[in-house]
Coordinates of C-alpha atoms and ligand atoms in Angstrom, one line a residue:
M1 CA 107.1 94.0 110.1
H2 CA 105.5 92.2 107.2
K3 CA 103.4 93.8 104.5
A4 CA 100.5 92.1 102.7
F5 CA 99.5 92.7 99.1
E6 CA 95.9 91.8 98.2
Y7 CA 94.7 91.0 94.7
R8 CA 91.3 89.9 93.5
L9 CA 91.1 86.4 92.1
Y10 CA 88.8 85.3 89.2
P11 CA 88.4 81.6 89.6
N12 CA 86.3 79.8 87.0
R13 CA 83.3 77.7 88.1
G14 CA 85.3 74.5 88.6
Q15 CA 88.1 76.3 90.5
R16 CA 85.5 78.0 92.7
R17 CA 84.1 74.7 93.7
L18 CA 87.5 73.4 94.5
L19 CA 88.3 76.4 96.7
L20 CA 85.0 76.2 98.6
S21 CA 85.6 72.4 99.2
C22 CA 89.0 73.1 100.5
L23 CA 87.7 75.8 102.7
A24 CA 85.0 73.5 104.2
E25 CA 87.4 70.6 104.5
S26 CA 90.2 72.5 106.1
R27 CA 87.8 73.9 108.7
R28 CA 86.7 70.3 109.5
L29 CA 90.3 69.2 109.8
Y30 CA 91.1 72.2 112.1
N31 CA 88.2 71.3 114.3
E32 CA 89.4 67.7 114.4
M33 CA 92.8 68.9 115.5
L34 CA 91.4 70.9 118.3
E35 CA 89.3 67.9 119.3
S36 CA 92.4 65.7 119.5
V37 CA 94.3 68.4 121.4
K38 CA 91.5 68.4 124.0
A39 CA 91.3 64.7 124.1
H40 CA 95.0 64.4 124.6
Y41 CA 94.9 66.9 127.4
D42 CA 92.1 65.0 129.2
E43 CA 94.2 61.9 129.0
T44 CA 97.6 63.2 129.9
G45 CA 97.2 66.7 131.3
K46 CA 99.4 68.0 128.5
F47 CA 98.9 69.8 125.3
L48 CA 100.1 68.4 122.0
A49 CA 103.2 70.1 120.6
R50 CA 103.0 71.4 117.1
Y51 CA 105.3 68.7 115.8
D52 CA 103.1 65.9 117.2
L53 CA 100.0 67.6 115.8
T54 CA 101.6 67.8 112.3
Y55 CA 102.7 64.2 112.6
R56 CA 99.3 63.0 113.6
F57 CA 97.5 64.7 110.7
K58 CA 100.1 63.9 108.0
G59 CA 98.5 62.9 104.8
R60 CA 95.0 63.8 106.0
G61 CA 94.3 66.4 103.4
G62 CA 92.1 64.0 101.3
E63 CA 91.2 65.1 97.8
H64 CA 90.6 68.8 98.6
V65 CA 93.3 70.1 101.1
P66 CA 96.9 70.3 99.9
Q67 CA 99.5 68.8 102.2
S68 CA 101.2 72.1 103.0
T69 CA 97.9 73.6 104.0
V70 CA 97.3 70.8 106.5
Q71 CA 100.6 71.8 108.1
T72 CA 99.5 75.4 108.3
L73 CA 96.4 74.3 110.1
A74 CA 98.5 72.8 112.8
D75 CA 100.5 76.0 112.9
R76 CA 97.4 78.0 113.2
L77 CA 96.0 75.9 116.1
D78 CA 99.4 76.0 117.8
K79 CA 99.5 79.8 117.6
A80 CA 96.0 80.0 118.9
L81 CA 97.0 77.9 121.9
K82 CA 100.1 79.8 122.6
R83 CA 98.2 83.1 122.4
F84 CA 95.7 81.7 124.9
F85 CA 98.4 80.6 127.4
H86 CA 100.2 83.9 127.0
R87 CA 97.2 86.0 127.7
R88 CA 96.1 83.8 130.6
E89 CA 99.6 84.3 132.1
L90 CA 99.1 88.0 131.8
G91 CA 96.0 87.5 133.9
R92 CA 93.5 88.6 131.2
K93 CA 90.2 87.0 130.7
V94 CA 90.5 84.7 127.7
G95 CA 88.5 81.9 126.2
F96 CA 90.0 78.6 125.0
P97 CA 90.5 78.4 121.2
R98 CA 87.1 77.5 119.8
F99 CA 85.7 75.2 117.2
K100 CA 85.3 77.1 114.0
S101 CA 81.9 77.6 112.5
P102 CA 81.6 78.4 108.8
N103 CA 81.3 82.1 109.5
R104 CA 84.5 82.2 111.4
W105 CA 86.6 80.5 108.7
H106 CA 87.4 82.4 105.5
S107 CA 90.9 81.6 104.4
I108 CA 93.2 78.9 103.1
Q109 CA 96.9 79.3 103.8
L110 CA 99.5 78.3 101.3
R111 CA 102.8 77.8 103.0
Q112 CA 105.7 78.7 100.8
Y113 CA 105.9 81.3 98.1
G114 CA 108.1 80.6 95.1
S115 CA 108.3 79.0 91.7
G116 CA 107.6 75.3 92.1
R117 CA 106.5 75.9 95.7
D118 CA 102.9 76.0 97.1
V119 CA 102.0 79.4 95.6
Y120 CA 103.6 81.6 93.0
L121 CA 102.5 84.6 91.0
D122 CA 103.8 83.7 87.5
P123 CA 105.2 86.8 85.8
D124 CA 105.1 85.0 82.4
T125 CA 101.5 84.0 82.4
G126 CA 100.2 86.6 84.9
R127 CA 98.4 83.7 86.7
L128 CA 98.5 82.7 90.4
R129 CA 99.9 79.1 90.6
V130 CA 98.3 77.1 93.4
P131 CA 98.3 73.4 94.1
K132 CA 96.2 71.2 91.7
K133 CA 93.7 70.5 94.4
L134 CA 92.8 74.2 94.4
G135 CA 92.6 74.6 90.6
G136 CA 96.2 74.9 89.4
R137 CA 96.2 78.3 87.8
L138 CA 94.0 81.1 89.0
K139 CA 93.3 84.3 87.1
V140 CA 94.4 87.3 89.2
K141 CA 94.2 91.0 88.8
Q142 CA 97.5 92.4 89.9
H143 CA 96.7 96.0 90.2
R144 CA 100.1 97.0 91.7
P145 CA 103.5 95.3 91.9
L146 CA 104.7 93.3 94.8
E147 CA 107.4 94.9 97.0
G148 CA 110.0 93.1 99.0
T149 CA 110.4 89.3 99.2
P150 CA 107.1 87.3 99.1
K151 CA 107.0 84.7 101.9
T152 CA 103.6 83.1 102.1
A153 CA 100.0 83.6 100.9
H154 CA 96.4 83.2 101.9
L155 CA 93.4 82.7 99.7
V156 CA 90.6 84.6 101.3
Y157 CA 86.9 84.3 100.7
R158 CA 85.3 87.6 101.6
A159 CA 81.7 88.6 102.4
D160 CA 81.3 90.1 99.0
G161 CA 81.4 86.6 97.6
H162 CA 84.8 87.1 95.9
W163 CA 88.1 85.4 96.4
Y164 CA 91.3 87.4 97.1
V165 CA 94.9 86.4 97.4
L166 CA 96.9 88.0 100.2
I167 CA 100.6 87.8 99.6
V168 CA 102.7 88.4 102.6
C169 CA 106.1 90.1 101.9
D170 CA 109.1 90.8 103.9
P171 CA 110.0 94.4 103.1
G172 CA 113.7 93.7 103.7
D173 CA 116.1 96.1 105.4
A174 CA 114.3 99.3 106.5
P175 CA 115.7 102.4 104.9
E176 CA 118.0 104.5 107.0
K177 CA 116.2 106.7 109.4
R178 CA 116.4 110.2 108.3
S179 CA 119.2 111.8 110.1
F180 CA 118.7 115.0 112.1
A181 CA 121.6 117.0 110.6
R182 CA 119.2 119.9 110.4
E183 CA 116.3 120.5 112.7
P184 CA 114.0 117.5 112.4
T185 CA 110.6 118.1 111.0
A186 CA 108.3 116.7 113.7
V187 CA 104.6 116.7 114.2
G188 CA 102.3 115.6 117.0
I189 CA 98.9 114.2 116.2
D190 CA 95.9 114.1 118.4
V191 CA 93.1 111.8 117.4
G192 CA 89.6 112.7 118.5
L193 CA 85.9 112.2 117.9
K194 CA 84.8 115.6 116.6
V195 CA 87.6 115.6 114.2
F196 CA 89.5 112.4 113.2
A197 CA 93.0 113.9 113.7
T198 CA 94.4 117.3 114.5
D199 CA 98.2 117.9 114.3
S200 CA 100.5 120.4 116.0
E201 CA 100.5 122.6 112.9
G202 CA 96.8 123.0 113.2
E203 CA 95.9 120.9 110.2
M204 CA 92.8 118.7 110.5
V205 CA 91.6 115.5 109.0
E206 CA 87.8 115.1 109.1
N207 CA 86.1 112.1 110.7
P208 CA 84.5 109.9 108.2
R209 CA 82.0 108.3 110.6
C210 CA 81.6 105.5 108.2
L211 CA 79.6 103.4 110.5
R212 CA 77.2 106.1 111.5
R213 CA 76.5 106.8 107.9
A214 CA 76.0 103.2 107.1
A215 CA 74.2 102.5 110.4
K216 CA 70.8 103.0 109.0
G217 CA 71.2 100.5 106.2
L218 CA 73.0 98.2 108.5
R219 CA 70.2 98.3 111.1
R220 CA 67.6 97.6 108.5
A221 CA 69.6 94.6 107.2
Q222 CA 70.1 93.4 110.8
R223 CA 66.3 93.6 111.5
K224 CA 65.6 91.6 108.4
L225 CA 68.1 89.0 109.5
S226 CA 66.6 88.7 113.0
R227 CA 63.1 88.2 111.6
R228 CA 64.1 85.2 109.6
K229 CA 64.3 81.7 110.8
K230 CA 67.7 80.5 111.7
G231 CA 69.1 77.8 109.4
S232 CA 66.7 78.8 106.6
Q233 CA 67.9 79.7 103.1
R234 CA 66.4 83.2 103.6
H235 CA 68.3 83.7 106.9
K236 CA 71.5 82.8 105.2
K237 CA 70.9 85.3 102.5
A238 CA 70.1 88.1 105.0
A239 CA 73.3 87.2 107.0
K240 CA 75.3 87.6 103.8
A241 CA 73.8 91.1 103.2
V242 CA 74.8 92.2 106.7
A243 CA 78.3 90.8 106.3
K244 CA 78.6 92.6 103.0
K245 CA 77.6 95.9 104.6
H246 CA 80.2 95.5 107.3
L247 CA 82.9 94.7 104.7
K248 CA 82.1 97.9 103.0
V249 CA 82.4 99.9 106.1
S250 CA 85.8 98.3 107.0
R251 CA 87.1 99.1 103.5
H252 CA 86.0 102.7 103.7
R253 CA 87.6 103.0 107.1
K254 CA 90.9 101.5 106.0
D255 CA 91.0 103.7 103.0
H256 CA 90.4 106.7 105.1
A257 CA 93.3 105.8 107.4
H258 CA 95.8 105.3 104.6
K259 CA 95.6 108.7 103.0
P260 CA 96.5 111.0 106.0
A261 CA 99.1 108.4 107.2
R262 CA 100.9 108.6 103.9
G263 CA 100.8 112.4 104.1
Y264 CA 102.4 112.5 107.5
V265 CA 105.3 110.0 106.9
D266 CA 106.2 111.8 103.6
K267 CA 106.3 115.2 105.2
Y268 CA 107.8 114.6 108.6
A269 CA 110.8 112.8 110.0
V270 CA 109.2 112.3 113.4
V271 CA 105.6 111.7 114.2
A272 CA 104.3 111.6 117.8
V273 CA 101.0 110.1 118.7
E274 CA 99.2 109.2 121.9
D275 CA 99.6 105.7 123.2
L276 CA 95.9 105.0 123.5
R277 CA 94.6 102.0 125.2
V278 CA 91.6 101.8 123.0
C279 CA 90.3 98.6 124.6
N280 CA 89.9 100.3 128.0
M281 CA 88.1 103.3 126.5
V282 CA 85.7 101.2 124.5
K283 CA 84.8 99.2 127.6
N284 CA 83.7 102.0 129.9
H285 CA 82.4 104.7 127.8
H286 CA 79.1 105.4 126.1
L287 CA 81.0 106.9 123.2
A288 CA 82.3 103.4 122.6
R289 CA 80.9 103.0 119.2
A290 CA 82.1 106.3 117.9
I291 CA 85.5 105.5 119.3
S292 CA 85.8 102.1 117.6
D293 CA 84.3 103.6 114.5
A294 CA 86.9 106.2 114.1
G295 CA 89.4 103.3 113.9
W296 CA 92.1 105.1 115.8
S297 CA 94.3 102.1 116.5
Q298 CA 94.1 101.1 112.8
F299 CA 95.3 104.5 111.9
V300 CA 98.2 104.3 114.2
N301 CA 99.1 100.8 113.0
I302 CA 99.1 102.0 109.4
L303 CA 101.1 105.0 110.4
C304 CA 103.8 102.8 112.0
L305 CA 103.9 100.5 109.0
K306 CA 104.3 103.3 106.5
A307 CA 106.8 105.1 108.7
E308 CA 109.0 102.0 108.8
S309 CA 109.4 101.9 105.0
A310 CA 109.8 105.7 104.7
G311 CA 112.5 106.0 107.4
C312 CA 110.3 108.1 109.6
R313 CA 110.1 107.6 113.4
V314 CA 106.9 107.2 115.3
Y315 CA 106.8 107.9 119.0
K316 CA 103.9 106.8 121.2
V317 CA 103.6 109.0 124.3
P318 CA 101.6 108.7 127.5
P319 CA 98.2 110.3 126.8
H320 CA 97.4 111.7 130.3
F321 CA 96.3 115.3 130.4
T322 CA 97.4 116.2 126.9
S323 CA 94.2 118.2 126.4
Q324 CA 94.2 119.8 129.9
L325 CA 97.7 121.3 129.9
C326 CA 98.6 124.6 128.2
S327 CA 101.1 123.8 125.5
K328 CA 102.7 127.2 125.9
C329 CA 103.2 127.7 129.6
G330 CA 102.4 124.2 131.0
E331 CA 99.6 125.5 133.3
V332 CA 96.7 123.0 133.9
V333 CA 93.5 124.4 132.3
E334 CA 90.7 122.0 133.2
K335 CA 88.0 121.6 130.6
S336 CA 85.2 119.2 129.9
L337 CA 84.9 117.3 126.6
S338 CA 82.4 119.8 125.3
V339 CA 84.7 122.8 125.6
R340 CA 86.3 123.0 122.2
T341 CA 88.7 125.9 122.8
H342 CA 91.8 126.0 125.0
N343 CA 92.0 129.4 126.6
C344 CA 94.8 129.8 129.0
P345 CA 94.2 132.3 131.8
S346 CA 97.8 132.4 132.9
C347 CA 99.6 133.1 129.6
G348 CA 96.7 134.1 127.3
Y349 CA 97.3 131.3 124.7
V350 CA 94.2 130.5 122.8
A351 CA 93.9 127.5 120.5
D352 CA 91.6 124.8 119.3
R353 CA 91.4 122.2 122.0
D354 CA 92.8 119.4 119.8
H355 CA 95.5 121.6 118.3
N356 CA 96.7 122.4 121.9
A357 CA 96.7 118.7 122.7
A358 CA 98.7 117.8 119.5
R359 CA 101.3 120.4 120.6
N360 CA 101.6 118.7 124.0
I361 CA 101.9 115.3 122.4
L362 CA 104.8 116.6 120.2
A363 CA 106.5 118.2 123.2
R364 CA 106.3 114.9 125.1
A365 CA 108.1 113.0 122.4
E366 CA 110.8 115.6 122.1
P367 CA 113.2 114.3 124.7
S368 CA 113.1 110.9 123.1
Y369 CA 113.8 111.9 119.5
R370 CA 116.4 114.5 120.6
N371 CA 118.3 111.8 122.4
A372 CA 117.9 109.1 119.7
D373 CA 121.0 107.8 118.0
N374 CA 121.2 109.6 114.7
G375 CA 123.3 107.0 112.9
P376 CA 122.1 104.8 110.1
H377 CA 120.9 102.2 112.7
G378 CA 119.1 104.7 114.9
T379 CA 117.5 103.2 117.9
R380 CA 113.7 103.1 117.8
S381 CA 111.4 104.1 120.5
P382 CA 111.1 101.2 123.0
L383 CA 107.3 101.7 122.8
L384 CA 107.2 100.8 119.1
Ligands
LIG14 ZN1 99.3 129.0 129.2

């Protein structure tokens, strides 16, 4: 798994202009590529291969788009097409890759990282070296060191109006999985709406409800936007304000997911979570917004990423009935969502609803981690 490091850039006025021109121009090129893919398909019934696409657009960067970035555009389109075919094969409802409008296009990819390559964070000058067409040397604030081997980078223009560089690194060999010479320290985590997460030890992580808190301001900004005439300068300004509010929420959410995830992988050798099909839940539930807001899947993703570099194992278990079963005796104790306490009539076990679920989740993962190979190259859960 790759890890990205994001640093803020401080381009001067001239460099800013170059970056924005490249952004606009590369978007135009991408759309042109898509156009030619479609035209080629209409003619021949076949899709252009990545190689042909790269060949056709060789040297088309003009004065603003570096050559290697043109190649990455072909890669990007090729990936989008492959994803489309793959999903269609799986029988999912998918749309064909679309032409990109300015508000769906925010980044410039620089292909190879390294001294004398497309992009390089120069340790001597502390500047980010990029192609001349993008301004040469950009001022960067490297607030923490890179880890692993840097591979590639993106320059991203975010809704707050600032530029960032995202350096994608290969973390290298994962550390040895902690061996289970002694009893493994394991924890199960249940994610919920009332409380963001509850673990099998009974610890809780509060739900930030970032969106709900920001909802009022967001609604107001959205109303302002809808009142203004599309295409006008004032409409653009209002759209920017809405995007900025969304950015803030997503940052808050991400930050909130990192902290507990770090705590769990540092403390435990095994972490069990529910394998939640969030997409399905969001679709058919009036709690949809609260569910996506809580950012469950983001939390689990971050957990997996951190676990990998910490030598901790994450197991995803089937989520069925984890809140209905008694974690002590296995009896089914039916309860609706509003019942917050598990109270078992057959064995007398009483616990918080989510705590009981977390214990069930842990128990479900137990056979897998007990049977896992404990050697240095321990097998990982097939679900991961
Ligand atoms: Zn019981």
